[in-house]
mmCIF file of C-alpha atoms and ligand atoms in Angstrom:
data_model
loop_
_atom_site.group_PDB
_atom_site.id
_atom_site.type_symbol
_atom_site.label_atom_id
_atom_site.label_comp_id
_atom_site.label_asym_id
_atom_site.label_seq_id
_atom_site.Cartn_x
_atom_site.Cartn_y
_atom_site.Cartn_z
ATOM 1 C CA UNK K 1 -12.783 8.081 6.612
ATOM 2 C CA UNK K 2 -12.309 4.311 6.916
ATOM 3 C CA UNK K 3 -13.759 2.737 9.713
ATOM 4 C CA UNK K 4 -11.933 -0.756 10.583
ATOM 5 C CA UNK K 5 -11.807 -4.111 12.618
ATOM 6 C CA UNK K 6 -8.905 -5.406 13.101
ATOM 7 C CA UNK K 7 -8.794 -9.436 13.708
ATOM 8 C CA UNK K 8 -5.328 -10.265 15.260
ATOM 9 C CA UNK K 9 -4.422 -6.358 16.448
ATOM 10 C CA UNK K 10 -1.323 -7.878 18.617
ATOM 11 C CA UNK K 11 0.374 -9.450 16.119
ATOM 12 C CA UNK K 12 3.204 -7.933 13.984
ATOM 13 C CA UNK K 13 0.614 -7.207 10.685
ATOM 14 C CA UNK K 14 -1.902 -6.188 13.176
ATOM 15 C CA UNK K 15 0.709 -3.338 14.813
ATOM 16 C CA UNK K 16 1.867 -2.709 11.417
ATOM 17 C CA UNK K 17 -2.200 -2.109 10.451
ATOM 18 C CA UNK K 18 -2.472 0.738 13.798
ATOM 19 C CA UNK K 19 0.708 2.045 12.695
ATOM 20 C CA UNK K 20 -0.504 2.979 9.607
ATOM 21 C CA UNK K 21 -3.633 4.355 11.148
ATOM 22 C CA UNK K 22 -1.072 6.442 13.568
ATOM 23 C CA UNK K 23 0.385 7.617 10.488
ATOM 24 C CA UNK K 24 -3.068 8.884 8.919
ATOM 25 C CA UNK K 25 -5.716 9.568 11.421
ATOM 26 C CA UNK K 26 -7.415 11.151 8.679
ATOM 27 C CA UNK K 27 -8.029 8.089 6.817
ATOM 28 C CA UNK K 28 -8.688 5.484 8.910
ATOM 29 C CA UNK K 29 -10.787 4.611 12.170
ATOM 30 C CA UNK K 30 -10.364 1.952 14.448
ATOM 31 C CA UNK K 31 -13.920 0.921 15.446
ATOM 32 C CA UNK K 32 -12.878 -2.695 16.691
ATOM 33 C CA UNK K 33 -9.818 -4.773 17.838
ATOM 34 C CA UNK K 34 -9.606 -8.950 18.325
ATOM 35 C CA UNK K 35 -7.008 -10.347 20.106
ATOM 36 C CA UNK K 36 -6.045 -13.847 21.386
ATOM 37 C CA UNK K 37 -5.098 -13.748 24.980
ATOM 38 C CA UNK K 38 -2.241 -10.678 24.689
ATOM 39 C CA UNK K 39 -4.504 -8.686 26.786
ATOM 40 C CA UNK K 40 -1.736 -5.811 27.660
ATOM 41 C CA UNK K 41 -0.944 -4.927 24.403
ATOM 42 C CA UNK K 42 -4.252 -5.254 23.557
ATOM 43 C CA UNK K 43 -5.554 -2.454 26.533
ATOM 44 C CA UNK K 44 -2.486 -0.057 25.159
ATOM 45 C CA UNK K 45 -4.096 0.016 21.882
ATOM 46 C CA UNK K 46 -7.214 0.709 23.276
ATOM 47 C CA UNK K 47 -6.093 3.150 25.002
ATOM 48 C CA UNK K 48 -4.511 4.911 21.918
ATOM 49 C CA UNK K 49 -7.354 4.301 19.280
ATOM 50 C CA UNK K 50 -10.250 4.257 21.261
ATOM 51 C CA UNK K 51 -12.236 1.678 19.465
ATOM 52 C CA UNK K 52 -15.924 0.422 20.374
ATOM 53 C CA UNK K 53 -15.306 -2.833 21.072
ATOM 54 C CA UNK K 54 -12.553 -5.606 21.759
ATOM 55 C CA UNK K 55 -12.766 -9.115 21.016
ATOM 56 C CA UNK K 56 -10.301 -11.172 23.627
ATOM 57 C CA UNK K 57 -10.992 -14.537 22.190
ATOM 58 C CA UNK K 58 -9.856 -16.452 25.620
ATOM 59 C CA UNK K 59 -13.185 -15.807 27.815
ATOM 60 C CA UNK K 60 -11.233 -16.287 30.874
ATOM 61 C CA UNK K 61 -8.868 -13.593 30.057
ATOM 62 C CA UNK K 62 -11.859 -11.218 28.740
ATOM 63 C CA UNK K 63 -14.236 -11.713 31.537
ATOM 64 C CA UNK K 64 -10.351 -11.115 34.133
ATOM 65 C CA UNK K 65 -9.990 -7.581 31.708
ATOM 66 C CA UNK K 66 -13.522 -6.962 30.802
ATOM 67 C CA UNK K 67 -13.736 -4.005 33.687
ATOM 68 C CA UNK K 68 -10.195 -2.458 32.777
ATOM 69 C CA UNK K 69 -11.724 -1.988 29.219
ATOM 70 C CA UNK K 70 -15.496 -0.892 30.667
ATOM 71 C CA UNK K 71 -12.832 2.506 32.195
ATOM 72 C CA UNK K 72 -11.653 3.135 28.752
ATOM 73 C CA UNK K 73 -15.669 3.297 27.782
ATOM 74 C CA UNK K 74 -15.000 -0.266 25.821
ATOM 75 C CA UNK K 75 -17.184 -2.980 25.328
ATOM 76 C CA UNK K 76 -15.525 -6.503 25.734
ATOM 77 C CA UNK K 77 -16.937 -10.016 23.817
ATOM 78 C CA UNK K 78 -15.165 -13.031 23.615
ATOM 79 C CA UNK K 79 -14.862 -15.850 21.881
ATOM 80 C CA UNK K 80 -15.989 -17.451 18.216
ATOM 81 C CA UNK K 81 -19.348 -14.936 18.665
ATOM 82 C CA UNK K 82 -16.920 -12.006 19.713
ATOM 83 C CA UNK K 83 -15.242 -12.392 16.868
ATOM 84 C CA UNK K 84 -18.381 -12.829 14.484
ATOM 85 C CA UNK K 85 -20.138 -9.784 16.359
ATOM 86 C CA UNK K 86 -16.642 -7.126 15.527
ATOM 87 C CA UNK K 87 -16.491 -9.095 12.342
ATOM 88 C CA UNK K 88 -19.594 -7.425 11.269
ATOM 89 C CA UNK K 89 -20.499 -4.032 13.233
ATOM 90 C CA UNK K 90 -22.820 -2.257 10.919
ATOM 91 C CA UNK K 91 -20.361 0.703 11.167
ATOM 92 C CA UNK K 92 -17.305 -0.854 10.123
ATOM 93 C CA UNK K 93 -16.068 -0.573 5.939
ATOM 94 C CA UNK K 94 -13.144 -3.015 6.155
ATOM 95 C CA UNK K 95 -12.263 -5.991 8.160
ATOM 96 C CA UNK K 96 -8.364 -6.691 8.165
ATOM 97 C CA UNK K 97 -7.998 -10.832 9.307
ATOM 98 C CA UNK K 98 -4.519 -11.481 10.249
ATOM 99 C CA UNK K 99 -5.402 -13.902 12.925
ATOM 100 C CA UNK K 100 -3.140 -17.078 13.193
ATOM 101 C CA UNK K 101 -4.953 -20.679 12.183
ATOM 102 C CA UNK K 102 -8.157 -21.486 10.628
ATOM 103 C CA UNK K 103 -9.577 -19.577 13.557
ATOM 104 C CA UNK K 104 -10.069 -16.323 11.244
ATOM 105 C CA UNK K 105 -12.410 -17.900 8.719
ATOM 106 C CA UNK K 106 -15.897 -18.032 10.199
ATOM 107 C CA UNK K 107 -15.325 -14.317 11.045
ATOM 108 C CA UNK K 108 -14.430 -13.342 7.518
ATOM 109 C CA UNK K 109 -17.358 -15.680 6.068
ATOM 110 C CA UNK K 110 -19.349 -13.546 7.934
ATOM 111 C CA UNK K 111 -17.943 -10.094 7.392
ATOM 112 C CA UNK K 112 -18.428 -11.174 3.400
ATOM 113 C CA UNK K 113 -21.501 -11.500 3.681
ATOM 114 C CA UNK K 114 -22.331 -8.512 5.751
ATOM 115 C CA UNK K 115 -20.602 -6.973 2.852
ATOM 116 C CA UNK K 116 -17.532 -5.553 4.301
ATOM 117 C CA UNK K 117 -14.384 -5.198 2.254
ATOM 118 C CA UNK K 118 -12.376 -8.199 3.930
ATOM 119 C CA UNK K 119 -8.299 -7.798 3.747
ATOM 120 C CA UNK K 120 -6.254 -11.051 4.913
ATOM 121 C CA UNK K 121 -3.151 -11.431 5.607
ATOM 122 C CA UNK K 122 -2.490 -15.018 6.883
ATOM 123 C CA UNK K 123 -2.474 -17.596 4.459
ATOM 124 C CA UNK K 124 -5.318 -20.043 5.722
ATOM 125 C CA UNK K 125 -8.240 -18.356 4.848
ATOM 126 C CA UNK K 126 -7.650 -18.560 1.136
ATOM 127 C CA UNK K 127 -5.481 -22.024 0.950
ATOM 128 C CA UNK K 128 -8.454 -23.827 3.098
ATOM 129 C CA UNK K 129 -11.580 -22.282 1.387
ATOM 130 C CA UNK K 130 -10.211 -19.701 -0.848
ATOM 131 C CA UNK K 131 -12.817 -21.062 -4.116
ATOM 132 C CA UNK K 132 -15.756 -20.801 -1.475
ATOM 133 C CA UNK K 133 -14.804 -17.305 -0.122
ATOM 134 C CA UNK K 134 -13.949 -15.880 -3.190
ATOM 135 C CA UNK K 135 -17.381 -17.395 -4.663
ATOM 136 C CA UNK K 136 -19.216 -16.073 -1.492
ATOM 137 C CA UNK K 137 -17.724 -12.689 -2.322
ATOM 138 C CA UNK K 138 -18.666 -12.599 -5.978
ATOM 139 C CA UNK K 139 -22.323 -13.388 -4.866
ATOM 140 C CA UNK K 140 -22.183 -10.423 -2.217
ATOM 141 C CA UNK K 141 -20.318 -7.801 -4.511
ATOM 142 C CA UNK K 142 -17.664 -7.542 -1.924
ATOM 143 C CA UNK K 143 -14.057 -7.152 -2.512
ATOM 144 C CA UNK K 144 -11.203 -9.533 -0.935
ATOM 145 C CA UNK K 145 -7.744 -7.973 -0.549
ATOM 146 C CA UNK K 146 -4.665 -9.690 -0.357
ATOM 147 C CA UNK K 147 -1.922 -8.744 1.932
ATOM 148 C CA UNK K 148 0.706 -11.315 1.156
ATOM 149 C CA UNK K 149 3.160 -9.512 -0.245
ATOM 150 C CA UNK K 150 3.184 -11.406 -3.407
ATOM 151 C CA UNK K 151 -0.645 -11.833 -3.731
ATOM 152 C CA UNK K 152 -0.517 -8.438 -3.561
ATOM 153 C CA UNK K 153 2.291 -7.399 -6.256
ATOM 154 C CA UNK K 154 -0.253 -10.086 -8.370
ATOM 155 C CA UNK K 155 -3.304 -8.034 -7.602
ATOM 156 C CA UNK K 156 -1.352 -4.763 -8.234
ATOM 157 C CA UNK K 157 0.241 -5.748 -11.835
ATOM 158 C CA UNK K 158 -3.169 -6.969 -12.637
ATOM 159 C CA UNK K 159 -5.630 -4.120 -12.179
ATOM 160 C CA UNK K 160 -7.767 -3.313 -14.803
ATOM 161 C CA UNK K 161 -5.817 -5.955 -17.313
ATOM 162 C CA UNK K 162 -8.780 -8.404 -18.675
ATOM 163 C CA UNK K 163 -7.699 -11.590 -17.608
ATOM 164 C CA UNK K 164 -8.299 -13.889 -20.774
ATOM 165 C CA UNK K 165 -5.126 -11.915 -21.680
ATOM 166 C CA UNK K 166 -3.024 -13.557 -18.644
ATOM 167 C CA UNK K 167 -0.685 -16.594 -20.019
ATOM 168 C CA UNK K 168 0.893 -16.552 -16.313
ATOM 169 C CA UNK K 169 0.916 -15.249 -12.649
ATOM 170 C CA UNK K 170 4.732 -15.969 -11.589
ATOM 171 C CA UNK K 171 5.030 -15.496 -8.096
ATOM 172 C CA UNK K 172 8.880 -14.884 -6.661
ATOM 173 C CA UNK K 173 10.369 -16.834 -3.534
ATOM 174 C CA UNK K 174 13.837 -16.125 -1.482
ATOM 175 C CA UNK K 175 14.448 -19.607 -1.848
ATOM 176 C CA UNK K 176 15.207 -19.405 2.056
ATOM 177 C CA UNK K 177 18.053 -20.010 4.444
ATOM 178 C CA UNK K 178 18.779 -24.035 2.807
ATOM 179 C CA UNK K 179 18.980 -22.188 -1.224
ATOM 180 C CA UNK K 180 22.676 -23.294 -1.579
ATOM 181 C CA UNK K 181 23.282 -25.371 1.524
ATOM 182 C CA UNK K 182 25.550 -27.926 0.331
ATOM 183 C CA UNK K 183 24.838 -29.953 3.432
ATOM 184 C CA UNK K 184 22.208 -33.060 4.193
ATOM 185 C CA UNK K 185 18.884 -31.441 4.494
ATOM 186 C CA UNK K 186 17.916 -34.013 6.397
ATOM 187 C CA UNK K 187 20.389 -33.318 9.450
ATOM 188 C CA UNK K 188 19.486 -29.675 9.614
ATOM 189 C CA UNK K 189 18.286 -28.278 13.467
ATOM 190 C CA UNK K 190 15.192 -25.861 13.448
ATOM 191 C CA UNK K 191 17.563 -22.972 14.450
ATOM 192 C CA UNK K 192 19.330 -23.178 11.073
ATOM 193 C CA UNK K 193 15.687 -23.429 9.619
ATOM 194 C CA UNK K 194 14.598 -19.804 11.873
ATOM 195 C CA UNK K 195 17.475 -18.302 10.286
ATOM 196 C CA UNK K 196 16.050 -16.673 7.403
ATOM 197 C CA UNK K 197 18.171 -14.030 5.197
ATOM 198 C CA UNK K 198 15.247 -11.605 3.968
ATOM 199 C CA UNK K 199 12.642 -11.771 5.857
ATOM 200 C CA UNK K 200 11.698 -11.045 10.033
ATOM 201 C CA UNK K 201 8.696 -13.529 10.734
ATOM 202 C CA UNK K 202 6.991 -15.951 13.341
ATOM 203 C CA UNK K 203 8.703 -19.094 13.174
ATOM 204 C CA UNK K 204 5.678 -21.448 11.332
ATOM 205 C CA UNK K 205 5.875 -19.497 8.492
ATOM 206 C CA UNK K 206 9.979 -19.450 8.588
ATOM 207 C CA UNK K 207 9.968 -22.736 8.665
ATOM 208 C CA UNK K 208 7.363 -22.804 5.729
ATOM 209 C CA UNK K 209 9.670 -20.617 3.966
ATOM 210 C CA UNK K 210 12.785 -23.204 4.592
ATOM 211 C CA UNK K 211 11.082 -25.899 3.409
ATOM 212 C CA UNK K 212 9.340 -23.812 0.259
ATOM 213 C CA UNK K 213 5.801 -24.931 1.602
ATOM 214 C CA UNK K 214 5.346 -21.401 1.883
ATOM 215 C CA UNK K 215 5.246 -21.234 -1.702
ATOM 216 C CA UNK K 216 3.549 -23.951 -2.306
ATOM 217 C CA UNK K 217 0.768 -22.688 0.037
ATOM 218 C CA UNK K 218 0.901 -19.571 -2.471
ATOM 219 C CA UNK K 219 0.347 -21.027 -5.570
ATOM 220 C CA UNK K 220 -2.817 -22.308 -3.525
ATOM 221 C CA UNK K 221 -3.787 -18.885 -2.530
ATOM 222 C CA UNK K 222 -3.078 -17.341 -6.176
ATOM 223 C CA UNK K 223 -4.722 -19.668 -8.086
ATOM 224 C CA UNK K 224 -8.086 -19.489 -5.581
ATOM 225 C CA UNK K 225 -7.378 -15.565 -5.465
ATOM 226 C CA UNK K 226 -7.127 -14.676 -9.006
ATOM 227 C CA UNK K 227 -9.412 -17.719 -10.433
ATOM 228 C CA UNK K 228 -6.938 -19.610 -12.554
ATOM 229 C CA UNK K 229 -5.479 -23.074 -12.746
ATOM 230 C CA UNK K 230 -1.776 -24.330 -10.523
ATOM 231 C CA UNK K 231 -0.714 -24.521 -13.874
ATOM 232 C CA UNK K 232 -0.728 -20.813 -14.767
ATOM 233 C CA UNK K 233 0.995 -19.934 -11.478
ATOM 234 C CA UNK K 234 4.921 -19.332 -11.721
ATOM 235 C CA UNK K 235 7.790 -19.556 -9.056
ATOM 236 C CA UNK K 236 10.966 -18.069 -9.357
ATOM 237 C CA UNK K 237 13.553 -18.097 -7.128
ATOM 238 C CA UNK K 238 14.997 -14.428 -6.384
ATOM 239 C CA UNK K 239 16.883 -14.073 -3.470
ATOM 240 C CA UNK K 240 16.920 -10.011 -3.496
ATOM 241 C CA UNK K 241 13.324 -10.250 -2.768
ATOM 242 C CA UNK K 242 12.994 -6.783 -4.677
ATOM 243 C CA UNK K 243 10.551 -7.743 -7.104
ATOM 244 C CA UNK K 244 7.461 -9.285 -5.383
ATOM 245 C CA UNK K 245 4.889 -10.985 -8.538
ATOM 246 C CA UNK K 246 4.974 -10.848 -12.310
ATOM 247 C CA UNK K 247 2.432 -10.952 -14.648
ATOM 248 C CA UNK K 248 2.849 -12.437 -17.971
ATOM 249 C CA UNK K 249 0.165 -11.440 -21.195
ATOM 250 C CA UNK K 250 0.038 -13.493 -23.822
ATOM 251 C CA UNK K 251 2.280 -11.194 -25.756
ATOM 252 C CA UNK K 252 4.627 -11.788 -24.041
ATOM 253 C CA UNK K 253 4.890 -8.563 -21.980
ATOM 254 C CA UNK K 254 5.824 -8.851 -18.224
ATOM 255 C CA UNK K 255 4.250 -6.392 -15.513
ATOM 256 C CA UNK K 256 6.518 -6.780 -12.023
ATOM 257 C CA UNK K 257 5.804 -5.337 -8.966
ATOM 258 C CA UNK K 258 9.134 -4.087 -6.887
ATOM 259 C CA UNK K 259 9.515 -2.815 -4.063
ATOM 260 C CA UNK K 260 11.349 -2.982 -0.735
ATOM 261 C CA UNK K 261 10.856 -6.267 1.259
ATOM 262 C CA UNK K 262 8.710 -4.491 4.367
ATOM 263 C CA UNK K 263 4.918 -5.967 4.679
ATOM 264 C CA UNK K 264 4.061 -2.351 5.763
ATOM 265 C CA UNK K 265 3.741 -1.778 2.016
ATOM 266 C CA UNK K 266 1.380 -4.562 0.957
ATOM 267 C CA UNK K 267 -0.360 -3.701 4.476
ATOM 268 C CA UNK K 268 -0.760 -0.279 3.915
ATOM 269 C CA UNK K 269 -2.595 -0.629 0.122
ATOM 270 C CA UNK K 270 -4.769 -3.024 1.332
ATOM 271 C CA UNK K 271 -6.299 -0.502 3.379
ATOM 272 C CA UNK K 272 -5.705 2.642 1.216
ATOM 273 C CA UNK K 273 -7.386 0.764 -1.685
ATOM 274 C CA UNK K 274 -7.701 2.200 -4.858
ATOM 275 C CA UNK K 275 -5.812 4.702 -3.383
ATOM 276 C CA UNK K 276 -2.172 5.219 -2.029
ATOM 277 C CA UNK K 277 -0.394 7.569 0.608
ATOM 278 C CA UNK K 278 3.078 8.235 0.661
ATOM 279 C CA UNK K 279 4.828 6.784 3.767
ATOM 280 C CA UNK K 280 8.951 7.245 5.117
ATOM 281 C CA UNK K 281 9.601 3.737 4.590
ATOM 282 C CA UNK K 282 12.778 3.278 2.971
ATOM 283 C CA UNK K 283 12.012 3.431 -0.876
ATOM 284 C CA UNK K 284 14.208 1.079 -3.456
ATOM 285 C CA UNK K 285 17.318 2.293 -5.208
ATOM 286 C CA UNK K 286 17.917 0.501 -8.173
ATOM 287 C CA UNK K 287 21.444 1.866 -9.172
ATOM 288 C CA UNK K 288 22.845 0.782 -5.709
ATOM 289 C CA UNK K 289 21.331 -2.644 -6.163
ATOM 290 C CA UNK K 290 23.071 -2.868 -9.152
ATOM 291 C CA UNK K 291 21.861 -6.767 -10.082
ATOM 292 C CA UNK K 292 18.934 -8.814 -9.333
ATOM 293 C CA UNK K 293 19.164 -12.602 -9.189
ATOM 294 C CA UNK K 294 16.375 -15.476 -10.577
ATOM 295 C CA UNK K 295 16.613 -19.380 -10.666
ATOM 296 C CA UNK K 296 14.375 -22.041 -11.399
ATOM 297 C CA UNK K 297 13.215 -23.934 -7.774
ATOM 298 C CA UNK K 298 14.737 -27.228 -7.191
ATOM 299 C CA UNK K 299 11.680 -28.896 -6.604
ATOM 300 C CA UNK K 300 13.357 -32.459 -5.772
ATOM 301 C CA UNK K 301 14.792 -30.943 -2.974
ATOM 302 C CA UNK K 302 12.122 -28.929 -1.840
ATOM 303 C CA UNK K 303 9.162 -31.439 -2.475
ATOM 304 C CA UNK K 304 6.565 -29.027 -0.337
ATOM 305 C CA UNK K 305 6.422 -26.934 -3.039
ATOM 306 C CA UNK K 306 5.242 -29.769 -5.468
ATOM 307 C CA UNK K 307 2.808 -30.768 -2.821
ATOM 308 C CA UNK K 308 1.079 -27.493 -3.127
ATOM 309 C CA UNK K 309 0.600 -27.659 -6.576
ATOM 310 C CA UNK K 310 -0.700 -31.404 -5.929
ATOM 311 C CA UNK K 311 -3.462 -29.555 -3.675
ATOM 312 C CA UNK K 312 -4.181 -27.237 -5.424
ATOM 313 C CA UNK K 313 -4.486 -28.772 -8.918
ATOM 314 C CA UNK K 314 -7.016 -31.553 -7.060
ATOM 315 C CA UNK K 315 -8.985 -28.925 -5.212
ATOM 316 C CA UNK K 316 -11.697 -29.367 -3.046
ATOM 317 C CA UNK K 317 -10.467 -30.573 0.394
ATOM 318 C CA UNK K 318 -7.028 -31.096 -0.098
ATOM 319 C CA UNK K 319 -5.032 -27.726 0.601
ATOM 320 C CA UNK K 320 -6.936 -27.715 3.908
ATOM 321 C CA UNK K 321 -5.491 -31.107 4.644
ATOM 322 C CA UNK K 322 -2.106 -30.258 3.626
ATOM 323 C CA UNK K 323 -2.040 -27.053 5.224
ATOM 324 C CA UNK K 324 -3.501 -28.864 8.321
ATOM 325 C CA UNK K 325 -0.893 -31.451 8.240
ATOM 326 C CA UNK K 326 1.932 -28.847 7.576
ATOM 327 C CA UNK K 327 1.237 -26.945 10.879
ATOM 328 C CA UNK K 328 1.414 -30.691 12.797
ATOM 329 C CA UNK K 329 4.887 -31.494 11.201
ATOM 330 C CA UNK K 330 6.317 -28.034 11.766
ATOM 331 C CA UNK K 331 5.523 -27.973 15.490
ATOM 332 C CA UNK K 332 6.626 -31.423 15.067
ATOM 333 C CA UNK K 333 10.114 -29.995 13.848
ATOM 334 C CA UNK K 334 10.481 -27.019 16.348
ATOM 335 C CA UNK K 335 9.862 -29.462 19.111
ATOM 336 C CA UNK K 336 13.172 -32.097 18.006
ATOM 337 C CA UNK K 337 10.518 -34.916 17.100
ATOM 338 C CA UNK K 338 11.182 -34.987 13.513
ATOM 339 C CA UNK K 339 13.656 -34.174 10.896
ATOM 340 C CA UNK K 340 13.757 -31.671 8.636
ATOM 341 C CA UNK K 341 12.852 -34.221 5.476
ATOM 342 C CA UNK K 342 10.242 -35.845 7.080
ATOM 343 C CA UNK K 343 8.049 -32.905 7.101
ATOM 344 C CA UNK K 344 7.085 -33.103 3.494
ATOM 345 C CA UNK K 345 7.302 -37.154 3.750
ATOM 346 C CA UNK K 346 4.071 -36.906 6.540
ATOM 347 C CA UNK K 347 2.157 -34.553 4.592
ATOM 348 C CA UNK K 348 2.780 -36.542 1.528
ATOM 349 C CA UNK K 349 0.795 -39.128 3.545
ATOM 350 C CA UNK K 350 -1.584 -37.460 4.903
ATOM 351 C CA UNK K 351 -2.803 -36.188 1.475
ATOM 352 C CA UNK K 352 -3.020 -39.401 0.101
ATOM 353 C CA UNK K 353 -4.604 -41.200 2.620
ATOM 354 C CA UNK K 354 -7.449 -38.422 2.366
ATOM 355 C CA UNK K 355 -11.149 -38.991 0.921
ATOM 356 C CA UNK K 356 -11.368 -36.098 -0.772
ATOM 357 C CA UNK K 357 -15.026 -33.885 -1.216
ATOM 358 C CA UNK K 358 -14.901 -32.196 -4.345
ATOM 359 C CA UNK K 359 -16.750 -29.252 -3.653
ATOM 360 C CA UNK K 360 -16.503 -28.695 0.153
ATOM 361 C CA UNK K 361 -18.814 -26.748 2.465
ATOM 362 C CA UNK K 362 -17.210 -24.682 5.277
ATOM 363 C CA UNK K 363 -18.151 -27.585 7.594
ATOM 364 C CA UNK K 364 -16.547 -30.057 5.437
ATOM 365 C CA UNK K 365 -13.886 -28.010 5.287
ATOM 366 C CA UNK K 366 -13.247 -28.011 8.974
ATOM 367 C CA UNK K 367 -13.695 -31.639 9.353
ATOM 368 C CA UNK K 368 -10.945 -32.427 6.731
ATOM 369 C CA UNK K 369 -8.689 -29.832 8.746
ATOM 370 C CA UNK K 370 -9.252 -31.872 12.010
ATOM 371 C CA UNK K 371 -8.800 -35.294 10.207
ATOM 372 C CA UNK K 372 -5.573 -34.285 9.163
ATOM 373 C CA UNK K 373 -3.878 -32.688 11.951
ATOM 374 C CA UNK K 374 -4.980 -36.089 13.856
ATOM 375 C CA UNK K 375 -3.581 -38.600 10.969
ATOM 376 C CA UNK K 376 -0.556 -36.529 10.396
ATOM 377 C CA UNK K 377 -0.421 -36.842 14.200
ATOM 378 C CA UNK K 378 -0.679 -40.503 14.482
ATOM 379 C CA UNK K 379 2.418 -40.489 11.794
ATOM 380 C CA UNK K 380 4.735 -38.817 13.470
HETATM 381 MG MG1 MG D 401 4.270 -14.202 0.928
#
């Protein structure tokens, strides 16, 4: 039995997580949920898993709920501490973060080093201080899981291989809605940008994924995740989206990872870790797929994805002030104030108008985040 927290229960990885706990109540406990301020859906899945505690970050909304909960015999916190104090309940094995924003990392610093297996499924965490929580980890013996599906597929094709025999971690993208839009990018509306043809997701990272800054902000997260230099990490363009990650050895053999494109898959391994239940998602049939598609990324179109191998090559500071800026000049886009071309022209800015620290602490960290989402601010 697997005893759980659950940071970011009412979002669509966090319902995904309890509905894989549904599925296997045999496996998995749900000692703790943390939500932002979706306090309904939050007291249904209280009501269903019975957990200890909940974390409703908003303290006005958790001191309104706090005696609903008390009913259901559940304590309510609130706030950063909430989250810190169900980040690290002595009882709990695994903490799954898929909390939106940099809001997520202090709990999962401090679930490391309470020792708890930490899986993560939003991208911040390991773009913004991936080196230090991975280092952090090392020190504490502690595993960190990916759940991005291709950070995943990595992690799977990789297990047990040593890795002085990796030449290359190739990472695959859908190339998004604009892949052959013959069109000006730069007259393009944010609903052609939502309208993505693989994938069903909130509309930051679908805009990430239009632009390819989604990528770039994974070959951030790979190389911080699996210890290697931007160089060694790959993108192909495969609009299928069957096959997830390769791995390339230096002899030249490949190891892919396919599978259907549903995050309940990378979700569910995450937590069944190092082993795996069989599920009734749809499984993949090869013969009725008949081909599958790859081309090189057209990077002087999509110059976001270049700008994550920028950050990620310099290190230190930088992919938390591009991924900083990013969220600015996406909100920026959704709201009509800019087009879509000037979002990688800001955060080119931004990045080099930065004073970068080489080897960041978590403080540092968060002050480069809120210098850039106020410079990148000022730009627009
Ligand atoms: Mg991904």
């Amino acid at each position: 039995m697997k005893n759980l927290t659950i940071l970011g229960s009412t979002g669509s990885v966090g319902e995904n997580v309890l509905r894989i706990v549904r599925i296997h109540p045999e496996r998995f406990t749900v000692k703790a949920l943390a939500a932002n301020r979706n306090v309904e859906k939050l007291y249904e899945q209280a009501r269903e898993f019975s957990p200890r505690y909940v974390c409703i970050y908003d303290p006005q909304k958790a001191k309104q709920a706090a005696p609903k909960f008390k009913r259901l015999g559940v304590r309510v916190v609130t706030g950063g501490d909430g989250l810190l104090e169900v980040a690290t309940l002595s009882s709990v094995r695994e903490v799954i973060c898929a909390m939106v924003g940099a809001v997520g990392l202090k709990p999962i610093f401090a679930a490391v080093q309470a020792k708890k297996t930490v899986a993560i499924a939003n991208k911040e965490p390991l773009v913004m201080a991936g080196k230090l929580l991975l280092e952090t980890a090392a020190k504490r013996g502690v595993a960190v899981l990916p759940i991005d599906s291709e950070h995943s597929a990595l992690w799977q094709c990789l297990d047990k291989q040593d890795p002085s025999f990796v030449k290359k971690l190739i990472i695959t993208s859908s190339g998004g809605p604009f892949r052959n839009f013959k069109g000006a990018l730069s007259k393009v509306t944010p609903a052609q940008a939502l309208n993505h043809p693989k994938w069903k997701m909130g509309p930051k990272i679908t805009i990430d994924s239009a632009t390819l800054m989604n990528k770039g902000l994974e070959v951030i997260e790979a190389a911080n995740l699996f210890n290697v230099l931007a160089e060694k990490v790959g993108v192909v363009i495969h609009p299928e989206a069957i096959v997830h990650a390769l791995v390339e050895f230096v002899d030249g053999s490949h190891f892919a990872h396919l599978g259907v494109a549903d995050m309940r898959l990378p979700i569910q391994y995450a937590m069944s870790y190092p082993e795996r239940l069989e599920n009734h998602l749809p499984h993949l049939d090869l013969a009725s797929l008949k081909t599958l598609h790859f081309e090189k990324p057209n990077l002087r179109r999509f110059p976001c994805l270049e700008l994550g191998y920028t950050a990620s090559r310099i290190g230190g500071t930088l992919p938390a002030v591009l991924n900083a800026a990013n969220e600015v000049v996406v909100e920026a886009f959704l709201n009509h104030r800019i087009g879509f071309l000037d979002i990688p022209e800001i955060i080119s800015k931004v990045m080099s108008q930065h004073r970068l620290i080489r080897k960041p602490s978590l403080p540092d960290i968060f002050a480069a985040d809120a210098w850039a989402r106020e410079r990148a601010e000022e730009l627009l």
